[in-house]
GROMACS .gro file of C-alpha atoms in nm:
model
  147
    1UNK     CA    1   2.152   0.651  -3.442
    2UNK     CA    2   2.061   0.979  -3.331
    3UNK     CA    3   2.010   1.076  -2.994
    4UNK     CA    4   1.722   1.215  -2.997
    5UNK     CA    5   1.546   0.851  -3.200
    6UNK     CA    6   1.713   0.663  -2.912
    7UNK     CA    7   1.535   0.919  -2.630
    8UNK     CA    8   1.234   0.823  -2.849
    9UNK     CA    9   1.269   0.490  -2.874
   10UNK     CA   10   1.349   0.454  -2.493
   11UNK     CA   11   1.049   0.667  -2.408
   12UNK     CA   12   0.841   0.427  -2.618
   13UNK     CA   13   0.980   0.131  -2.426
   14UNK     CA   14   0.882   0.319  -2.139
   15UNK     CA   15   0.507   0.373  -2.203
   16UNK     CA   16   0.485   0.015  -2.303
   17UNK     CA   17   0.653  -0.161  -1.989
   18UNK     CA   18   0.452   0.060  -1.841
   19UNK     CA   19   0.140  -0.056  -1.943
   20UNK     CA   20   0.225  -0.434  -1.925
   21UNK     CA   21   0.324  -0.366  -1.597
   22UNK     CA   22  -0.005  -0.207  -1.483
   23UNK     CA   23  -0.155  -0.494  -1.669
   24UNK     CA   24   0.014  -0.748  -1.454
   25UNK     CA   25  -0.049  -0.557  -1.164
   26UNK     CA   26  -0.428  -0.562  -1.197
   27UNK     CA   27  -0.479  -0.913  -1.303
   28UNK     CA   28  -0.289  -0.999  -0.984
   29UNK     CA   29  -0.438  -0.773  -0.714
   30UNK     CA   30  -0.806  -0.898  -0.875
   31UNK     CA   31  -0.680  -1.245  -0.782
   32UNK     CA   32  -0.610  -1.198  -0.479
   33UNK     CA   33  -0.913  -0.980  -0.380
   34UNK     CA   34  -1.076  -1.268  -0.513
   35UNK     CA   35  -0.912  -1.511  -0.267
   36UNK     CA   36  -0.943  -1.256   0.012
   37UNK     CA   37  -1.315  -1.212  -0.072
   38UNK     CA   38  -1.405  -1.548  -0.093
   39UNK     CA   39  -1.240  -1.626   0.256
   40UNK     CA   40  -1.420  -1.371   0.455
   41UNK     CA   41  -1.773  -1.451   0.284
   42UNK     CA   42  -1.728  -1.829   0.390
   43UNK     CA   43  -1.632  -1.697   0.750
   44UNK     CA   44  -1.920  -1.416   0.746
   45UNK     CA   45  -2.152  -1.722   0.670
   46UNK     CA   46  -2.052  -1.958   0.893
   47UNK     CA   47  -2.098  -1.712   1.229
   48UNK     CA   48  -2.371  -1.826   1.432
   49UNK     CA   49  -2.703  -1.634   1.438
   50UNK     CA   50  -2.694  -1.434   1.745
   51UNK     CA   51  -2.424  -1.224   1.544
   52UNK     CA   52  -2.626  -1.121   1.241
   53UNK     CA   53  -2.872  -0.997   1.548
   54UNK     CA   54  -2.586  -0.797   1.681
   55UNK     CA   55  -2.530  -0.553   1.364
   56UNK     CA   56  -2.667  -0.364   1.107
   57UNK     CA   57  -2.750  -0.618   0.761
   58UNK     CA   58  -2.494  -0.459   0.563
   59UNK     CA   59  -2.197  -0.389   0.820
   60UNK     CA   60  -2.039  -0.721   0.729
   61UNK     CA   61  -2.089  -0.687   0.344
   62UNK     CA   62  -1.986  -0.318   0.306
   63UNK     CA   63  -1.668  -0.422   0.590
   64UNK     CA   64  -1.586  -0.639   0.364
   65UNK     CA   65  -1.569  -0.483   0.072
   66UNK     CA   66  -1.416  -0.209   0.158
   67UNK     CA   67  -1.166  -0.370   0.319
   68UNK     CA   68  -1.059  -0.553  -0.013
   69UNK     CA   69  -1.083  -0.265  -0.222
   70UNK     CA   70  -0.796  -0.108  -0.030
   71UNK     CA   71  -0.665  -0.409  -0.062
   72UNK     CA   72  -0.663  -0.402  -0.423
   73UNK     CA   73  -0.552  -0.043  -0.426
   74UNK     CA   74  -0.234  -0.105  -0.261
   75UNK     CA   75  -0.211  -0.372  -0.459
   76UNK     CA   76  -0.218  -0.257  -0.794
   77UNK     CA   77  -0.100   0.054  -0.814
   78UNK     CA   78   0.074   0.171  -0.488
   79UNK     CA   79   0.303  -0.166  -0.464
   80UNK     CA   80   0.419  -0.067  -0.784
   81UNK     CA   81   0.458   0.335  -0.758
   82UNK     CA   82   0.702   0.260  -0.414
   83UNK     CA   83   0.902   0.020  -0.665
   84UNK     CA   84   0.955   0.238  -0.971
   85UNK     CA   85   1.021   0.535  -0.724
   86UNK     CA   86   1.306   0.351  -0.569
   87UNK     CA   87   1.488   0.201  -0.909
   88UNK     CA   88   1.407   0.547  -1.007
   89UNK     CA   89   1.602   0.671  -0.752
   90UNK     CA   90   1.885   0.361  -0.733
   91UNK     CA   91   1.968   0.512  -1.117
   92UNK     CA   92   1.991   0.852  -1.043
   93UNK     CA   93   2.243   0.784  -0.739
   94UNK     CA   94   2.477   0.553  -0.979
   95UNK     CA   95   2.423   0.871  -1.307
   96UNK     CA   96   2.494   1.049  -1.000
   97UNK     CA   97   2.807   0.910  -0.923
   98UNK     CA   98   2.950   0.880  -1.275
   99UNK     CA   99   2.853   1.244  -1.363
  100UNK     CA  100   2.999   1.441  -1.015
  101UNK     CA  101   3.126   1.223  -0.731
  102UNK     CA  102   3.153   1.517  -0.502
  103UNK     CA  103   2.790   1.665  -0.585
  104UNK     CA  104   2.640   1.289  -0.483
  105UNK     CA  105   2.830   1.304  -0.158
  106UNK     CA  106   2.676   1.650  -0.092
  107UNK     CA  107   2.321   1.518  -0.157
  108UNK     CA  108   2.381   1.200   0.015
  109UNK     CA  109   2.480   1.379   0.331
  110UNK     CA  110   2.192   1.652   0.314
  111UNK     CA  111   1.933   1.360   0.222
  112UNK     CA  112   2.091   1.125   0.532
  113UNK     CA  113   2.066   1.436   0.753
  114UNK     CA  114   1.702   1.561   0.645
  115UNK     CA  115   1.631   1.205   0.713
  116UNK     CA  116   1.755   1.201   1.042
  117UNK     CA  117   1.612   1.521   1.144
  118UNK     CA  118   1.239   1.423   0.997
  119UNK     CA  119   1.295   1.069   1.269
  120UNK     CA  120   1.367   1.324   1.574
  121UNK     CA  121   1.104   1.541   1.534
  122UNK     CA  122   0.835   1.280   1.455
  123UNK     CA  123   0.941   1.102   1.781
  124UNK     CA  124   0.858   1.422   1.929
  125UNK     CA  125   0.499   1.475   1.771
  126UNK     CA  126   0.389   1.145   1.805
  127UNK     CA  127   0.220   0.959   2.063
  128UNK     CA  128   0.170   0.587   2.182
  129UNK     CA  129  -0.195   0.438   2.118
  130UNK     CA  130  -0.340   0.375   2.503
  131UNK     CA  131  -0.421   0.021   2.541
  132UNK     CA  132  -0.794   0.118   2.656
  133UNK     CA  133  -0.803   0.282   2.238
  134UNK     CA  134  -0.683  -0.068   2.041
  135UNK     CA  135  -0.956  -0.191   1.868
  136UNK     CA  136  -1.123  -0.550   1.904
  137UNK     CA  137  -1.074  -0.827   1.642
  138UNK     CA  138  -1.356  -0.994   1.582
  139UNK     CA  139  -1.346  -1.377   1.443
  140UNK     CA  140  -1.240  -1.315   1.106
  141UNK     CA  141  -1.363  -1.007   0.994
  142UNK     CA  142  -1.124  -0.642   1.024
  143UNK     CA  143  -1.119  -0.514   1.351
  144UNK     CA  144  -1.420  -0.228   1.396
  145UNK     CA  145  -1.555  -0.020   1.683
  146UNK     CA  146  -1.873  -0.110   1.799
  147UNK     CA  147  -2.171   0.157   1.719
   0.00000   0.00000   0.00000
């Protein structure tokens, strides 16, 4: 075959494990939303009264439903992203390696060292939470500041 059909054919494959996978990925975080939701709506309605006095009607709705929409966010699509990235990157380093052996040890060292340097400066720029800022946890619901 020619190599151009088999860059065609591959980048076929590609779209199409592509799509199952964002398939898969869907039907599973929508699952587990569902489980999620469903857990916190049983514990929303079995607080006692004086709570529902406490807050606004919809705090514990809109809480929760935010909450699990970021929940299926991550799910879905960012899960997913992180773990193409890294084969991505896990098949460049061994094309890498068979194409130049020195030029991967250059970018090796450069990426260890950029790495390194990003871990001392951040140490530098960030700052511990005080205990007095930590938010409350409430039951079962996400922790929140109170209004």
């Amino acid at each position: 075959m020619r190599p151009i059909a088999v860059l065609a054919l591959l980048f076929v494959a590609g779209i199409v494990l592509d799509g199952l996978g964002s398939n898969m990925a869907n039907r599973l975080a929508a699952k587990i939303v569902f489980d999620k939701r469903s857990n916190l709506i049983t514990c929303i309605l079995g607080l006692p009264v004086q709570e529902y006095d406490k807050r606004e009607s919809g705090d514990y709705v809109s809480t929760v439903i935010s909450d699990t929409n970021e929940l299926r966010s991550a799910l879905s699509s960012d899960f997913f992203k992180v773990a193409a990235n890294l084969l991505t990157a896990c098949g460049s380093a061994v094309a890498m390696l068979f194409i130049d052996t020195r030029l991967f040890a250059v970018a090796l060292i450069t990426s260890c060292t950029s790495i390194l340097l990003m871990i001392a400066a951040s140490s530098r720029v960030c700052r511990p939470i005080p205990n007095w800022y930590k938010l409350r946890q409430q039951d079962c619901l996400m922790p929140y500041y109170d209004h």
